Short mmCIF file of C-alpha atoms and ligand atoms in Angstrom, two decimals:
data_model
loop_
_atom_site.label_atom_id
_atom_site.label_comp_id
_atom_site.label_asym_id
_atom_site.label_seq_id
_atom_site.Cartn_x
_atom_site.Cartn_y
_atom_site.Cartn_z
CA MET A 290 -13.87 12.44 -16.86
CA THR A 291 -13.44 8.82 -15.86
CA THR A 292 -15.29 6.82 -13.17
CA VAL A 293 -13.33 4.95 -10.52
CA SER A 294 -12.97 2.09 -8.07
CA ILE A 295 -10.30 2.39 -5.37
CA LEU A 296 -8.61 -0.60 -3.75
CA GLY A 297 -7.23 0.67 -0.44
CA SER A 298 -9.25 3.90 -0.23
CA THR A 299 -8.42 4.56 3.44
CA GLY A 300 -4.64 4.67 2.97
CA SER A 301 -2.34 7.51 2.03
CA ILE A 302 -2.76 7.07 -1.75
CA GLY A 303 -6.44 6.12 -1.39
CA ARG A 304 -7.29 9.28 0.58
CA GLN A 305 -5.40 11.50 -1.87
CA THR A 306 -7.16 9.78 -4.78
CA LEU A 307 -10.50 10.67 -3.20
CA GLU A 308 -9.28 14.26 -2.76
CA VAL A 309 -8.50 14.43 -6.49
CA CYS A 310 -11.88 12.84 -7.31
CA LYS A 311 -13.64 15.42 -5.15
CA ASP A 312 -11.74 18.32 -6.74
CA LEU A 313 -12.34 17.08 -10.29
CA ASP A 314 -15.87 15.83 -9.71
CA ILE A 315 -14.93 12.26 -10.65
CA ARG A 316 -17.54 9.64 -9.77
CA VAL A 317 -16.31 7.07 -7.20
CA ASN A 318 -18.33 3.86 -7.49
CA ALA A 319 -16.54 1.33 -5.31
CA ILE A 320 -14.00 1.42 -2.47
CA SER A 321 -12.23 -1.12 -0.28
CA ALA A 322 -9.99 -1.26 2.79
CA LYS A 323 -8.57 -3.82 5.18
CA SER A 324 -10.14 -2.91 8.52
CA ASN A 325 -10.60 0.85 8.94
CA ILE A 326 -14.41 0.81 8.86
CA ASN A 327 -14.77 4.23 10.48
CA LEU A 328 -13.11 5.93 7.55
CA LEU A 329 -14.62 3.51 5.03
CA GLU A 330 -18.11 4.38 6.28
CA ALA A 331 -17.40 8.12 6.12
CA GLN A 332 -15.99 7.78 2.58
CA ALA A 333 -18.94 5.65 1.45
CA ARG A 334 -21.35 8.35 2.66
CA GLN A 335 -19.37 11.30 1.30
CA PHE A 336 -18.94 9.80 -2.17
CA ASN A 337 -22.18 7.82 -2.26
CA ALA A 338 -20.18 4.67 -3.16
CA LYS A 339 -22.33 1.87 -4.52
CA LEU A 340 -20.00 -0.90 -3.37
CA VAL A 341 -17.91 -0.94 -0.19
CA SER A 342 -15.69 -3.80 0.88
CA VAL A 343 -13.78 -4.52 4.07
CA TYR A 344 -11.17 -7.28 3.84
CA ASP A 345 -11.21 -8.33 7.47
CA GLU A 346 -14.39 -10.38 7.83
CA LYS A 347 -14.82 -9.57 11.50
CA TYR A 348 -15.85 -6.01 10.56
CA TYR A 349 -18.30 -7.03 7.84
CA ASN A 350 -21.52 -7.16 9.94
CA GLU A 351 -20.69 -3.91 11.71
CA LEU A 352 -20.06 -2.08 8.43
CA LYS A 353 -23.21 -3.53 6.86
CA THR A 354 -25.30 -2.37 9.83
CA ARG A 355 -23.75 1.08 9.75
CA LEU A 356 -24.42 1.51 6.02
CA ALA A 357 -27.94 0.01 6.15
CA ASP A 358 -29.55 3.43 5.61
CA THR A 359 -27.54 4.06 2.41
CA SER A 360 -27.65 2.51 -1.06
CA SER A 361 -24.15 0.99 -0.62
CA SER A 362 -23.75 -2.79 -0.98
CA VAL A 363 -21.22 -4.22 1.46
CA LEU A 364 -18.84 -7.13 0.82
CA CYS A 365 -15.77 -8.58 2.53
CA GLY A 366 -12.58 -10.62 2.00
CA GLN A 367 -10.63 -10.93 -1.21
CA GLU A 368 -13.96 -11.51 -3.01
CA GLY A 369 -14.95 -8.00 -1.99
CA ASN A 370 -11.71 -6.57 -3.38
CA ILE A 371 -12.28 -8.45 -6.64
CA ALA A 372 -15.84 -7.09 -6.90
CA VAL A 373 -14.51 -3.55 -6.34
CA ALA A 374 -11.83 -4.14 -9.00
CA GLN A 375 -14.42 -5.39 -11.49
CA TYR A 376 -17.25 -2.99 -10.64
CA GLU A 377 -19.02 -2.66 -13.95
CA SER A 378 -19.49 1.05 -14.31
CA SER A 379 -15.97 1.97 -13.13
CA GLU A 380 -13.68 2.70 -16.05
CA THR A 381 -10.51 3.09 -13.94
CA VAL A 382 -9.22 1.14 -10.95
CA ILE A 383 -6.68 2.75 -8.63
CA THR A 384 -4.66 0.00 -6.95
CA ALA A 385 -3.76 1.72 -3.68
CA MET A 386 -3.49 -1.33 -1.43
CA SER A 387 -0.22 -1.96 0.29
CA GLY A 388 1.58 -5.26 -0.35
CA MET A 389 1.33 -8.22 -2.69
CA ILE A 390 -2.23 -8.86 -1.48
CA GLY A 391 -3.06 -6.47 -4.34
CA LEU A 392 -1.97 -8.99 -6.96
CA ILE A 393 -5.22 -10.94 -7.42
CA PRO A 394 -7.52 -7.87 -7.44
CA THR A 395 -5.20 -6.24 -10.01
CA ILE A 396 -5.45 -9.32 -12.23
CA SER A 397 -9.25 -9.21 -11.81
CA ALA A 398 -9.29 -5.56 -12.90
CA ILE A 399 -7.22 -6.41 -15.98
CA LYS A 400 -9.55 -9.28 -16.89
CA ALA A 401 -12.47 -6.84 -16.60
CA ARG A 402 -10.58 -4.59 -19.07
CA LYS A 403 -10.26 -1.67 -16.66
CA ARG A 404 -7.77 1.13 -17.02
CA ILE A 405 -5.35 0.67 -14.14
CA GLY A 406 -3.83 3.50 -12.11
CA LEU A 407 -1.08 1.47 -10.48
CA ALA A 408 0.25 2.53 -7.09
CA ASN A 409 0.60 -0.98 -5.63
CA LYS A 410 4.18 -1.64 -6.78
CA GLU A 411 4.50 -4.99 -4.96
CA THR A 412 2.14 -6.47 -7.58
CA LEU A 413 4.57 -5.69 -10.41
CA VAL A 414 7.58 -6.72 -8.34
CA CYS A 415 6.14 -10.19 -7.74
CA ALA A 416 4.41 -10.77 -11.02
CA GLY A 417 5.41 -8.18 -13.63
CA HIS A 418 6.09 -11.08 -15.99
CA ILE A 419 2.40 -12.02 -15.72
CA ILE A 420 0.75 -8.60 -15.34
CA MET A 421 2.33 -6.79 -18.30
CA PRO A 422 1.56 -9.43 -21.00
CA MET A 423 -1.91 -9.89 -19.51
CA ALA A 424 -2.62 -6.15 -19.69
CA LYS A 425 -1.53 -6.21 -23.33
CA LEU A 426 -3.70 -9.21 -24.06
CA TYR A 427 -6.79 -7.58 -22.55
CA GLY A 428 -5.99 -4.18 -24.06
CA CYS A 429 -5.65 -2.46 -20.66
CA GLN A 430 -3.63 0.63 -20.10
CA ILE A 431 -1.48 0.63 -16.97
CA ILE A 432 -0.77 4.18 -15.86
CA PRO A 433 1.83 4.51 -13.12
CA VAL A 434 0.93 6.45 -9.98
CA ASP A 435 4.30 6.04 -8.23
CA SER A 436 5.88 9.50 -8.64
CA GLU A 437 9.11 8.27 -10.29
CA HIS A 438 7.26 6.07 -12.75
CA SER A 439 4.71 8.74 -13.49
CA ALA A 440 7.68 11.01 -14.23
CA ILE A 441 9.25 8.46 -16.60
CA PHE A 442 5.86 7.87 -18.23
CA GLN A 443 5.59 11.63 -18.79
CA CYS A 444 9.19 11.88 -20.10
CA LEU A 445 8.36 9.18 -22.63
CA ASN A 446 5.39 11.10 -24.06
CA GLY A 447 6.47 12.12 -27.53
CA ARG A 448 9.26 9.58 -27.63
CA MET A 449 8.39 8.79 -31.29
CA GLY A 450 9.86 5.28 -31.06
CA ASN A 451 13.31 6.51 -29.98
CA LYS A 452 15.27 3.98 -27.93
CA ILE A 453 15.74 4.55 -24.20
CA LYS A 454 19.43 4.49 -23.29
CA LYS A 455 18.94 4.75 -19.56
CA ILE A 456 16.29 5.39 -16.94
CA ILE A 457 17.43 7.61 -14.08
CA LEU A 458 15.38 6.89 -10.96
CA THR A 459 15.71 9.56 -8.31
CA ALA A 460 15.64 8.65 -4.62
CA SER A 461 15.19 11.00 -1.67
CA GLY A 462 17.63 8.85 0.34
CA GLY A 463 15.13 8.58 3.20
CA PRO A 464 15.64 9.66 6.82
CA PHE A 465 19.01 7.90 7.23
CA PHE A 466 20.91 9.24 4.23
CA GLY A 467 24.61 9.67 5.05
CA LYS A 468 24.52 7.42 8.12
CA THR A 469 26.99 4.57 8.56
CA ARG A 470 25.98 1.00 9.40
CA SER A 471 27.13 1.44 13.00
CA GLU A 472 25.05 4.61 13.34
CA LEU A 473 22.02 2.61 12.19
CA THR A 474 22.28 -0.13 14.83
CA GLY A 475 20.21 1.71 17.39
CA VAL A 476 17.69 3.59 15.23
CA SER A 477 14.10 3.35 16.40
CA LYS A 478 10.84 2.78 14.60
CA ASP A 479 9.95 6.45 15.12
CA ASP A 480 13.27 7.55 13.55
CA ALA A 481 12.61 5.30 10.55
CA LEU A 482 9.06 6.64 10.13
CA MET A 483 10.27 10.27 9.86
CA HIS A 484 10.52 10.68 6.10
CA PRO A 485 12.08 14.02 5.13
CA ASN A 486 9.90 14.79 2.07
CA TRP A 487 6.92 12.46 1.64
CA SER A 488 4.00 11.62 3.90
CA MET A 489 3.13 7.98 3.16
CA GLY A 490 1.85 4.74 4.70
CA GLN A 491 4.09 2.98 7.24
CA LYS A 492 5.27 0.10 5.05
CA ILE A 493 6.55 2.27 2.19
CA THR A 494 8.06 4.73 4.68
CA ILE A 495 10.18 1.93 6.18
CA ASP A 496 11.03 0.75 2.66
CA SER A 497 12.24 4.29 1.93
CA ALA A 498 14.45 4.22 5.02
CA THR A 499 16.10 0.91 3.99
CA LEU A 500 16.18 1.96 0.31
CA MET A 501 14.20 -1.20 -0.47
CA ASN A 502 11.58 1.13 -1.93
CA LYS A 503 14.06 2.12 -4.65
CA GLY A 504 14.92 -1.55 -5.19
CA LEU A 505 11.22 -2.33 -5.68
CA GLU A 506 10.97 0.67 -8.01
CA ILE A 507 13.82 -0.62 -10.18
CA ILE A 508 11.81 -3.81 -10.74
CA GLU A 509 8.62 -1.79 -11.25
CA ALA A 510 10.39 0.34 -13.90
CA LYS A 511 11.83 -2.71 -15.62
CA TRP A 512 8.34 -4.13 -16.17
CA LEU A 513 6.51 -0.89 -16.92
CA PHE A 514 8.99 0.39 -19.48
CA ASP A 515 10.61 -2.85 -20.70
CA VAL A 516 14.12 -1.69 -19.82
CA ASP A 517 16.99 -3.95 -18.81
CA VAL A 518 17.86 -3.61 -15.13
CA ASP A 519 21.46 -2.67 -16.01
CA ASN A 520 20.09 0.40 -17.78
CA ILE A 521 18.32 1.72 -14.70
CA GLU A 522 20.43 4.05 -12.58
CA VAL A 523 19.50 5.20 -9.08
CA ILE A 524 20.60 8.64 -8.02
CA VAL A 525 19.99 10.27 -4.65
CA HIS A 526 18.30 13.64 -4.96
CA ARG A 527 17.49 14.94 -1.49
CA GLU A 528 15.09 17.66 -2.59
CA SER A 529 12.63 15.31 -4.39
CA ILE A 530 11.93 17.92 -7.07
CA VAL A 531 13.22 15.98 -10.08
CA HIS A 532 10.99 12.92 -9.95
CA SER A 533 13.03 10.88 -12.46
CA ALA A 534 14.49 11.19 -15.95
CA VAL A 535 15.10 9.33 -19.18
CA GLU A 536 18.33 9.44 -21.17
CA PHE A 537 17.99 8.83 -24.90
CA GLU A 538 20.62 7.59 -27.36
CA ASP A 539 21.75 11.12 -28.25
CA ASN A 540 22.56 11.62 -24.52
CA SER A 541 19.70 14.06 -24.13
CA VAL A 542 18.11 13.68 -20.70
CA ILE A 543 14.45 14.51 -20.23
CA ALA A 544 13.24 14.90 -16.66
CA GLN A 545 9.94 15.69 -14.96
CA LEU A 546 9.85 18.14 -12.05
CA GLY A 547 7.26 19.11 -9.50
CA VAL A 548 6.66 19.59 -5.79
CA PRO A 549 6.80 16.31 -3.80
CA LYS A 550 3.04 15.73 -3.54
CA MET A 551 1.36 12.50 -4.66
CA TYR A 552 -1.74 14.52 -5.56
CA LEU A 553 -0.04 15.40 -8.88
CA PRO A 554 0.82 11.91 -10.21
CA ILE A 555 -2.54 10.60 -8.96
CA LYS A 556 -4.30 13.39 -10.84
CA TYR A 557 -2.27 12.72 -13.97
CA ALA A 558 -3.19 9.01 -13.83
CA LEU A 559 -6.86 9.97 -13.59
CA THR A 560 -6.87 12.61 -16.33
CA TYR A 561 -4.25 11.16 -18.73
CA PRO A 562 -3.66 12.07 -21.52
CA LYS A 563 -5.09 15.45 -20.49
CA ARG A 564 -3.49 17.82 -18.01
CA VAL A 565 -5.96 19.60 -15.80
CA GLU A 566 -5.36 22.92 -14.07
CA SER A 567 -3.95 22.70 -10.53
CA LYS A 568 -4.91 25.45 -8.12
CA CYS A 569 -2.09 24.51 -5.73
CA HIS A 570 1.24 22.66 -5.78
CA GLU A 571 3.07 25.19 -7.92
CA LEU A 572 6.82 24.65 -8.21
CA SER A 573 8.97 27.70 -7.76
CA LEU A 574 12.56 27.05 -8.85
CA ALA A 575 14.07 30.43 -8.02
CA GLY A 576 16.41 30.16 -5.05
CA LYS A 577 16.38 26.34 -5.05
CA THR A 578 19.55 24.27 -5.26
CA LEU A 579 19.24 20.71 -6.50
CA HIS A 580 21.75 18.02 -5.48
CA PHE A 581 22.46 14.61 -7.01
CA GLU A 582 24.75 11.88 -5.70
CA ASN A 583 25.26 8.14 -5.73
CA PRO A 584 23.51 5.98 -3.14
CA ASP A 585 25.55 4.15 -0.48
CA ARG A 586 24.81 0.63 -1.71
CA LYS A 587 26.93 -1.07 1.01
CA THR A 588 25.09 0.43 3.97
CA PHE A 589 21.69 0.25 2.28
CA LYS A 590 22.05 -3.21 0.80
CA CYS A 591 18.31 -3.69 0.08
CA LEU A 592 18.82 -1.81 -3.17
CA ASP A 593 21.13 -4.50 -4.56
CA LEU A 594 19.18 -7.33 -2.93
CA ALA A 595 16.19 -6.33 -5.05
CA VAL A 596 18.36 -6.21 -8.18
CA CYS A 597 19.89 -9.57 -7.26
CA SER A 598 16.43 -11.17 -6.94
CA LEU A 599 15.49 -9.85 -10.36
CA LYS A 600 18.68 -11.24 -11.88
CA LYS A 601 18.10 -14.62 -10.23
CA GLY A 602 14.75 -14.54 -12.02
CA GLY A 603 11.72 -16.80 -11.65
CA VAL A 604 9.90 -16.35 -8.37
CA TYR A 605 12.90 -14.74 -6.63
CA PRO A 606 11.48 -11.21 -6.77
CA ALA A 607 8.33 -12.59 -5.08
CA ILE A 608 10.52 -14.29 -2.44
CA MET A 609 12.47 -11.07 -1.88
CA ASN A 610 9.28 -9.04 -1.64
CA ALA A 611 7.60 -11.44 0.80
CA ALA A 612 10.69 -11.56 3.03
CA ASN A 613 10.75 -7.77 3.04
CA GLU A 614 7.02 -7.41 3.78
CA LYS A 615 7.31 -9.84 6.69
CA ALA A 616 10.52 -8.23 8.01
CA VAL A 617 8.99 -4.73 7.86
CA GLU A 618 5.92 -6.00 9.72
CA LEU A 619 8.17 -7.53 12.42
CA PHE A 620 10.13 -4.27 12.66
CA LEU A 621 6.93 -2.24 13.01
CA ASN A 622 5.87 -4.65 15.77
CA ASP A 623 9.19 -4.11 17.61
CA LYS A 624 10.28 -7.74 17.10
CA ILE A 625 13.48 -7.00 15.15
CA LYS A 626 15.94 -4.14 14.68
CA PHE A 627 16.24 -1.86 11.67
CA LEU A 628 19.36 -3.54 10.24
CA ASP A 629 17.75 -6.97 10.62
CA ILE A 630 15.38 -6.15 7.76
CA ALA A 631 18.08 -6.31 5.08
CA ASP A 632 19.80 -9.29 6.75
CA ILE A 633 16.52 -11.24 6.77
CA VAL A 634 15.85 -10.48 3.10
CA GLU A 635 19.40 -11.53 2.20
CA ASN A 636 19.22 -14.73 4.24
CA THR A 637 15.86 -15.65 2.69
CA ILE A 638 17.01 -15.09 -0.91
CA ASN A 639 20.21 -17.11 -0.31
CA ASN A 640 18.87 -19.98 1.74
CA ILE A 641 15.22 -20.66 0.96
CA ASP A 642 14.75 -24.02 -0.67
CA ILE A 643 12.45 -23.36 -3.62
CA LYS A 644 12.74 -24.79 -7.09
CA PRO A 645 12.08 -21.75 -9.25
CA ASP A 646 10.95 -23.77 -12.28
CA ASN A 647 7.43 -22.38 -12.63
CA THR A 648 6.52 -18.75 -12.57
CA ASP A 649 2.75 -18.94 -12.98
CA ILE A 650 0.42 -17.26 -10.50
CA SER A 651 0.08 -20.23 -8.19
CA SER A 652 3.90 -20.60 -8.06
CA VAL A 653 4.24 -16.88 -7.23
CA LEU A 654 1.64 -17.17 -4.44
CA SER A 655 3.26 -20.33 -3.10
CA ALA A 656 6.75 -18.71 -3.15
CA ASP A 657 5.29 -15.73 -1.29
CA SER A 658 3.85 -17.85 1.50
CA GLN A 659 6.95 -20.09 1.75
CA ALA A 660 9.18 -17.01 2.07
CA ARG A 661 6.98 -15.61 4.86
CA ASP A 662 7.17 -18.94 6.71
CA PHE A 663 10.95 -18.97 6.21
CA VAL A 664 11.22 -15.51 7.82
CA ILE A 665 9.04 -16.52 10.77
CA ARG A 666 11.25 -19.58 11.41
CA LEU A 667 14.43 -17.53 11.00
CA VAL A 668 13.34 -14.79 13.39
CA GLY A 669 11.90 -17.33 15.84
CA GLU A 670 15.30 -19.07 15.99
CA GLN A 671 17.11 -15.73 16.41
CA ILE A 672 14.83 -14.67 19.26
CA CYS A 673 15.28 -18.09 20.93
CA ARG A 674 19.08 -17.75 20.66
CA GLN A 675 18.95 -14.41 22.53
CA PHE A 676 17.70 -16.18 25.71
P1 NDP B 990 -1.21 2.79 3.39
O1 NDP B 990 -0.69 1.82 4.38
O2 NDP B 990 -1.37 4.21 3.77
O3 NDP B 990 -2.65 2.28 2.87
C1 NDP B 990 -2.85 0.96 2.48
C2 NDP B 990 -4.30 0.80 2.09
O4 NDP B 990 -4.52 -0.55 1.68
C3 NDP B 990 -5.28 1.06 3.24
O5 NDP B 990 -6.47 1.58 2.71
C4 NDP B 990 -5.53 -0.36 3.78
O6 NDP B 990 -6.74 -0.47 4.53
C5 NDP B 990 -5.59 -1.09 2.45
N1 NDP B 990 -5.40 -2.52 2.55
C6 NDP B 990 -4.36 -3.21 3.10
N2 NDP B 990 -4.58 -4.54 3.00
C7 NDP B 990 -5.78 -4.67 2.37
C8 NDP B 990 -6.56 -5.78 2.00
N3 NDP B 990 -6.16 -7.03 2.27
N4 NDP B 990 -7.73 -5.56 1.36
C9 NDP B 990 -8.16 -4.30 1.11
N5 NDP B 990 -7.46 -3.21 1.43
C10 NDP B 990 -6.29 -3.40 2.06
O7 NDP B 990 -0.30 2.64 2.10
P2 NDP B 990 0.06 3.74 1.00
O8 NDP B 990 -1.18 4.43 0.55
O9 NDP B 990 1.19 4.54 1.44
O10 NDP B 990 0.60 2.82 -0.19
C11 NDP B 990 -0.27 2.04 -0.98
C12 NDP B 990 0.52 1.48 -2.16
O11 NDP B 990 0.95 2.56 -2.97
C13 NDP B 990 1.78 0.71 -1.75
O12 NDP B 990 1.99 -0.35 -2.63
C14 NDP B 990 2.88 1.74 -1.90
O13 NDP B 990 4.12 1.15 -2.18
C15 NDP B 990 2.36 2.53 -3.11
N6 NDP B 990 2.85 3.91 -3.15
C16 NDP B 990 2.56 4.78 -2.13
C17 NDP B 990 3.01 6.09 -2.16
C18 NDP B 990 2.65 7.06 -1.09
O14 NDP B 990 2.98 8.25 -1.21
N7 NDP B 990 1.95 6.68 -0.04
C19 NDP B 990 3.88 6.56 -3.26
C20 NDP B 990 4.07 5.59 -4.29
C21 NDP B 990 3.58 4.31 -4.23
P3 NDP B 990 -6.77 -0.10 6.14
O15 NDP B 990 -6.68 1.40 6.20
O16 NDP B 990 -8.08 -0.61 6.59
O17 NDP B 990 -5.59 -0.80 6.75
MG1 MG B 991 8.13 6.28 -5.56
#
């Protein structure tokens, strides 16, 4: 069994990773979170973590005081995340932070030659062109945690060098599947947070409602499996039983199935290449009907906006991602409406004034912050115009 560090241990993926670690008796050395020190403290005690980091510095002293009677060292800020990512006796790092803030700690984990269980898709969206060659250079394995990518990874086991003709990414369709644009004008935050199949953090749940999540996953798949974006098809599958599939040149399609629980892909990432017995989460197919249909790309335009940013190249995926992260944050804070999210992303991609000549890390980070500023100005102007 491996030993792990978890970036974002208090979130949906982080908590389920700890559940797997508990069930499989996997040693958890180091954990980090943004601000939830109550849960971080409880996790540090339960798993006897040697290193605990809270990003938000205002909670650092409080957490340090609370853990003073334990053997846990406490750190804060991005330095703390980096220390968690590089913790010497952890073999595997699970990147379960939400957002592109996970980029630098992921790079640190690669440089420390860790095995990466990658949940934090925004990292690959913004910098797949840097992460994948770097992982190769340092000899690191990147094992996808995202259920679709875990499925594709599993479908490709035993591929024997055969060429991939097409990747088929399945999408649940989110809570608003089948709705028209006019029906979406008045939807609330609570409506958008009601995902039919998956229980996840707020940001990815909103991304699932706009279908941006599938757009991000197209880019994630492109980098993980080195497949041209035109050979990645998205298909809506409401039941979330078929987690994705690969079509080979002989038109054979290999798919991976399972109940919609992240516990399974997280466990696979931690035990790969072994499969370990599961006492729960059995899939029973009898009596089930599975449906597949095309997504409504006009109403849910985030899907093609993500593809468009990838085709534009350079730092455009980072611009698209930053605009989306900022727009989702504004939506969750009741500052904009649901349909504004896609409009903001579109406006940012089309109108931001960035010369996409360089694509190194500092250019990616700079594009990210310029895109966030662009969104703030855009929304500020819109709000002003309403009065
Ligand atoms: P959550 O919002 O539930 O959790 C995010 C975690 O990241 C929390 O622990 C949060 O800490 C932590 N975090 C946020 N910012 C920082 C920071 N600056 N430094 C350290 N920790 C930070 O998200 P999810 O678990 O749902 O998603 C995590 C990632 O996994 C995302 O990239 C998502 O796209 C991907 N993913 C998630 C799936 C799911 O089922 N949830 C499925 C597939 C992929 P705090 O609690 O203190 O805020
Ligand atoms: Mg997914």
